[in-house]
């Protein structure tokens, strides 16, 4: 007998309690974050949320269930979630040899970025010095430290909650010799100048305004920037032109520019990463 998927088991149980019409409104998608399940419930199911929370807990074998209504607009990008089942607390998301611990009600975790995390982990060359300007809880810094064998990663975040999880995650992944966690705003934090081989700018909707901050951190002979941004499917050229202009004004040359699509970001918009090879500065 083929196994019935948890979503379908939830639907069947809920249909028994609330009827076919309401059961048809249940979401088919969800995010699994360690022991937590995160889903979007439509308003029509609001009064059923606690009954549903219990069903999801049981059918998914989860310890907490959240409904989510997007990501906050502030710099922290805190998820707008509400607990509907279980008691909340911390979860641990594992991927390969990497483990990220955090509280899903205070910290976002984009499962859609997982492939990009693998790409970054494999792009690092042994011995490189890296700067992660929007480190969060170590989304990129941890897999890069574990897989890529860089000599050092300076990981900066200005949200004290994210920073405290970053410190915890560096410790639990045993990468304390490689990762230096820094609490502060990357625009004013003291960071080593002219030492980085590669800099991550993983901030949405756009890290472009931070490129100017990143450039003096790169080695004089050049290095890589990985610039996350959201583009409208037809507006990519504009972003590239803006980037070229920042480099020109800073007296740095553009040696290579690649684009990598991470995920869809709403209708006709996508999250992309610009892989920018910056050349030496003007003599
Ligand atoms: C939510 S994360 C990005 C998500 C991540 N790229 C992923 O893979 O899921 C963005 C982080 O940037 C931090 N941040 C925003 N502005 C900052 C700044 N100026 N300096 C340092 N950290 C900043 C926020 O505190 C937050 O932790």
PDB file of N, CA, C and O and ligand atoms in Angstrom, residues 75-77 107-110 113 117 133-137 139-140 156-159 162 184-187 202-204 210 228 271, ligand 1:
ATOM      1  N   UNK A  75      14.692  45.828   8.344  1.00  0.00           N
ATOM      2  CA  UNK A  75      15.976  45.247   7.941  1.00  0.00           C
ATOM      3  C   UNK A  75      16.165  43.832   8.473  1.00  0.00           C
ATOM      4  O   UNK A  75      16.876  43.018   7.896  1.00  0.00           O
ATOM      5  N   UNK A  76      15.475  43.528   9.606  1.00  0.00           N
ATOM      6  CA  UNK A  76      15.659  42.203  10.217  1.00  0.00           C
ATOM      7  C   UNK A  76      15.021  41.105   9.386  1.00  0.00           C
ATOM      8  O   UNK A  76      15.314  39.949   9.522  1.00  0.00           O
ATOM      9  N   UNK A  77      14.055  41.450   8.572  1.00  0.00           N
ATOM     10  CA  UNK A  77      13.275  40.499   7.767  1.00  0.00           C
ATOM     11  C   UNK A  77      12.685  39.398   8.674  1.00  0.00           C
ATOM     12  O   UNK A  77      12.770  38.211   8.397  1.00  0.00           O
ATOM     13  N   UNK A 107      13.206  34.522  13.516  1.00  0.00           N
ATOM     14  CA  UNK A 107      14.234  34.490  12.476  1.00  0.00           C
ATOM     15  C   UNK A 107      13.667  33.804  11.241  1.00  0.00           C
ATOM     16  O   UNK A 107      13.033  32.753  11.361  1.00  0.00           O
ATOM     17  N   UNK A 108      13.896  34.399  10.052  1.00  0.00           N
ATOM     18  CA  UNK A 108      13.427  33.733   8.836  1.00  0.00           C
ATOM     19  C   UNK A 108      14.463  32.712   8.354  1.00  0.00           C
ATOM     20  O   UNK A 108      15.651  32.825   8.658  1.00  0.00           O
ATOM     21  N   UNK A 109      13.971  31.728   7.646  1.00  0.00           N
ATOM     22  CA  UNK A 109      14.879  30.754   7.030  1.00  0.00           C
ATOM     23  C   UNK A 109      14.270  30.383   5.701  1.00  0.00           C
ATOM     24  O   UNK A 109      13.182  29.803   5.658  1.00  0.00           O
ATOM     25  N   UNK A 110      14.946  30.746   4.627  1.00  0.00           N
ATOM     26  CA  UNK A 110      14.364  30.502   3.309  1.00  0.00           C
ATOM     27  C   UNK A 110      14.855  29.172   2.750  1.00  0.00           C
ATOM     28  O   UNK A 110      16.027  29.029   2.389  1.00  0.00           O
ATOM     29  N   UNK A 113      16.493  29.064  -0.660  1.00  0.00           N
ATOM     30  CA  UNK A 113      17.883  29.480  -0.887  1.00  0.00           C
ATOM     31  C   UNK A 113      18.874  28.337  -0.715  1.00  0.00           C
ATOM     32  O   UNK A 113      20.073  28.545  -0.770  1.00  0.00           O
ATOM     33  N   UNK A 117      22.974  28.063  -1.253  1.00  0.00           N
ATOM     34  CA  UNK A 117      23.940  27.803  -0.173  1.00  0.00           C
ATOM     35  C   UNK A 117      24.945  26.735  -0.608  1.00  0.00           C
ATOM     36  O   UNK A 117      26.139  26.838  -0.339  1.00  0.00           O
ATOM     37  N   UNK A 133      28.480  39.983   4.576  1.00  0.00           N
ATOM     38  CA  UNK A 133      28.010  41.267   5.127  1.00  0.00           C
ATOM     39  C   UNK A 133      26.625  41.185   5.768  1.00  0.00           C
ATOM     40  O   UNK A 133      26.245  42.054   6.535  1.00  0.00           O
ATOM     41  N   UNK A 134      25.835  40.165   5.407  1.00  0.00           N
ATOM     42  CA  UNK A 134      24.483  39.992   5.972  1.00  0.00           C
ATOM     43  C   UNK A 134      24.375  38.551   6.457  1.00  0.00           C
ATOM     44  O   UNK A 134      23.590  37.757   5.936  1.00  0.00           O
ATOM     45  N   UNK A 135      25.168  38.228   7.470  1.00  0.00           N
ATOM     46  CA  UNK A 135      25.377  36.819   7.809  1.00  0.00           C
ATOM     47  C   UNK A 135      24.158  36.134   8.408  1.00  0.00           C
ATOM     48  O   UNK A 135      24.029  34.922   8.329  1.00  0.00           O
ATOM     49  N   UNK A 136      23.248  36.898   9.052  1.00  0.00           N
ATOM     50  CA  UNK A 136      22.111  36.253   9.712  1.00  0.00           C
ATOM     51  C   UNK A 136      22.621  35.223  10.706  1.00  0.00           C
ATOM     52  O   UNK A 136      23.576  35.453  11.456  1.00  0.00           O
ATOM     53  N   UNK A 137      21.995  34.056  10.687  1.00  0.00           N
ATOM     54  CA  UNK A 137      22.363  33.005  11.643  1.00  0.00           C
ATOM     55  C   UNK A 137      23.464  32.101  11.083  1.00  0.00           C
ATOM     56  O   UNK A 137      23.749  31.047  11.633  1.00  0.00           O
ATOM     57  N   UNK A 139      23.545  31.519   7.479  1.00  0.00           N
ATOM     58  CA  UNK A 139      22.935  30.841   6.312  1.00  0.00           C
ATOM     59  C   UNK A 139      24.001  30.379   5.305  1.00  0.00           C
ATOM     60  O   UNK A 139      23.990  29.250   4.845  1.00  0.00           O
ATOM     61  N   UNK A 140      24.911  31.315   4.953  1.00  0.00           N
ATOM     62  CA  UNK A 140      25.946  31.008   3.966  1.00  0.00           C
ATOM     63  C   UNK A 140      27.293  30.735   4.626  1.00  0.00           C
ATOM     64  O   UNK A 140      28.048  29.879   4.166  1.00  0.00           O
ATOM     65  N   UNK A 156      29.060  39.303   9.513  1.00  0.00           N
ATOM     66  CA  UNK A 156      28.509  40.477  10.189  1.00  0.00           C
ATOM     67  C   UNK A 156      26.989  40.442  10.184  1.00  0.00           C
ATOM     68  O   UNK A 156      26.372  40.142   9.152  1.00  0.00           O
ATOM     69  N   UNK A 157      26.385  40.768  11.328  1.00  0.00           N
ATOM     70  CA  UNK A 157      24.938  40.999  11.343  1.00  0.00           C
ATOM     71  C   UNK A 157      24.591  42.027  12.414  1.00  0.00           C
ATOM     72  O   UNK A 157      25.200  42.039  13.487  1.00  0.00           O
ATOM     73  N   UNK A 158      23.597  42.844  12.091  1.00  0.00           N
ATOM     74  CA  UNK A 158      23.290  43.912  13.062  1.00  0.00           C
ATOM     75  C   UNK A 158      22.105  43.583  13.957  1.00  0.00           C
ATOM     76  O   UNK A 158      21.803  44.341  14.873  1.00  0.00           O
ATOM     77  N   UNK A 159      21.445  42.463  13.710  1.00  0.00           N
ATOM     78  CA  UNK A 159      20.328  42.069  14.560  1.00  0.00           C
ATOM     79  C   UNK A 159      20.858  41.200  15.714  1.00  0.00           C
ATOM     80  O   UNK A 159      21.365  40.100  15.474  1.00  0.00           O
ATOM     81  N   UNK A 162      19.715  37.530  15.619  1.00  0.00           N
ATOM     82  CA  UNK A 162      20.398  36.729  14.587  1.00  0.00           C
ATOM     83  C   UNK A 162      21.845  36.473  15.008  1.00  0.00           C
ATOM     84  O   UNK A 162      22.359  35.350  14.880  1.00  0.00           O
ATOM     85  N   UNK A 184      26.985  44.119  14.426  1.00  0.00           N
ATOM     86  CA  UNK A 184      27.046  45.539  14.056  1.00  0.00           C
ATOM     87  C   UNK A 184      26.500  45.780  12.680  1.00  0.00           C
ATOM     88  O   UNK A 184      26.222  44.837  11.921  1.00  0.00           O
ATOM     89  N   UNK A 185      26.335  47.061  12.372  1.00  0.00           N
ATOM     90  CA  UNK A 185      25.884  47.472  11.051  1.00  0.00           C
ATOM     91  C   UNK A 185      27.097  47.424  10.118  1.00  0.00           C
ATOM     92  O   UNK A 185      28.121  48.071  10.403  1.00  0.00           O
ATOM     93  N   UNK A 186      26.976  46.680   9.027  1.00  0.00           N
ATOM     94  CA  UNK A 186      28.153  46.502   8.161  1.00  0.00           C
ATOM     95  C   UNK A 186      28.665  47.812   7.562  1.00  0.00           C
ATOM     96  O   UNK A 186      29.791  47.890   7.111  1.00  0.00           O
ATOM     97  N   UNK A 187      27.831  48.861   7.572  1.00  0.00           N
ATOM     98  CA  UNK A 187      28.271  50.135   6.992  1.00  0.00           C
ATOM     99  C   UNK A 187      29.275  50.854   7.882  1.00  0.00           C
ATOM    100  O   UNK A 187      30.036  51.676   7.413  1.00  0.00           O
ATOM    101  N   UNK A 202      24.083  39.263   0.840  1.00  0.00           N
ATOM    102  CA  UNK A 202      22.846  38.467   0.736  1.00  0.00           C
ATOM    103  C   UNK A 202      21.648  39.162   1.334  1.00  0.00           C
ATOM    104  O   UNK A 202      21.060  38.642   2.284  1.00  0.00           O
ATOM    105  N   UNK A 203      21.314  40.343   0.810  1.00  0.00           N
ATOM    106  CA  UNK A 203      20.201  41.084   1.396  1.00  0.00           C
ATOM    107  C   UNK A 203      19.157  41.411   0.333  1.00  0.00           C
ATOM    108  O   UNK A 203      19.496  41.904  -0.743  1.00  0.00           O
ATOM    109  N   UNK A 204      17.898  41.176   0.661  1.00  0.00           N
ATOM    110  CA  UNK A 204      16.806  41.473  -0.265  1.00  0.00           C
ATOM    111  C   UNK A 204      15.943  42.590   0.315  1.00  0.00           C
ATOM    112  O   UNK A 204      15.845  42.699   1.528  1.00  0.00           O
ATOM    113  N   UNK A 210      24.908  48.405  -1.121  1.00  0.00           N
ATOM    114  CA  UNK A 210      26.010  48.066  -0.218  1.00  0.00           C
ATOM    115  C   UNK A 210      27.296  47.734  -0.969  1.00  0.00           C
ATOM    116  O   UNK A 210      28.323  47.452  -0.358  1.00  0.00           O
ATOM    117  N   UNK A 228      23.100  39.820  -4.052  1.00  0.00           N
ATOM    118  CA  UNK A 228      21.709  39.347  -4.154  1.00  0.00           C
ATOM    119  C   UNK A 228      20.786  40.529  -4.444  1.00  0.00           C
ATOM    120  O   UNK A 228      20.930  41.593  -3.838  1.00  0.00           O
ATOM    121  N   UNK A 271      14.505  36.441  -7.596  1.00  0.00           N
ATOM    122  CA  UNK A 271      15.679  36.670  -6.748  1.00  0.00           C
ATOM    123  C   UNK A 271      16.874  36.139  -7.539  1.00  0.00           C
ATOM    124  O   UNK A 271      16.915  34.967  -7.894  1.00  0.00           O
TER     125      UNK A 271
HETATM  126  C1  LIG B   1      17.319  37.574   6.726  1.00  0.00           C
HETATM  127  S1  LIG B   1      18.926  37.682   6.267  1.00  0.00           S
HETATM  128  C2  LIG B   1      19.069  37.212   4.623  1.00  0.00           C
HETATM  129  C3  LIG B   1      18.566  35.805   4.361  1.00  0.00           C
HETATM  130  C4  LIG B   1      19.568  34.876   3.819  1.00  0.00           C
HETATM  131  N1  LIG B   1      20.266  35.422   2.661  1.00  0.00           N
HETATM  132  C5  LIG B   1      19.024  33.483   3.519  1.00  0.00           C
HETATM  133  O1  LIG B   1      19.715  32.744   2.854  1.00  0.00           O
HETATM  134  O2  LIG B   1      17.956  33.074   3.965  1.00  0.00           O
HETATM  135  C6  LIG B   1      19.311  39.368   6.251  1.00  0.00           C
HETATM  136  C7  LIG B   1      20.137  39.712   7.457  1.00  0.00           C
HETATM  137  O3  LIG B   1      20.808  40.937   7.198  1.00  0.00           O
HETATM  138  C8  LIG B   1      20.917  41.643   8.409  1.00  0.00           C
HETATM  139  N2  LIG B   1      21.170  43.043   8.077  1.00  0.00           N
HETATM  140  C9  LIG B   1      20.360  43.917   7.427  1.00  0.00           C
HETATM  141  N3  LIG B   1      20.978  45.106   7.261  1.00  0.00           N
HETATM  142  C10 LIG B   1      22.222  44.977   7.811  1.00  0.00           C
HETATM  143  C11 LIG B   1      23.351  45.857   7.939  1.00  0.00           C
HETATM  144  N4  LIG B   1      23.332  47.086   7.445  1.00  0.00           N
HETATM  145  N5  LIG B   1      24.449  45.388   8.549  1.00  0.00           N
HETATM  146  C12 LIG B   1      24.507  44.129   9.033  1.00  0.00           C
HETATM  147  N6  LIG B   1      23.467  43.252   8.941  1.00  0.00           N
HETATM  148  C13 LIG B   1      22.344  43.659   8.335  1.00  0.00           C
HETATM  149  C14 LIG B   1      19.579  41.387   9.111  1.00  0.00           C
HETATM  150  O4  LIG B   1      19.714  41.570  10.498  1.00  0.00           O
HETATM  151  C15 LIG B   1      19.317  39.920   8.732  1.00  0.00           C
HETATM  152  O5  LIG B   1      19.792  39.032   9.709  1.00  0.00           O
END
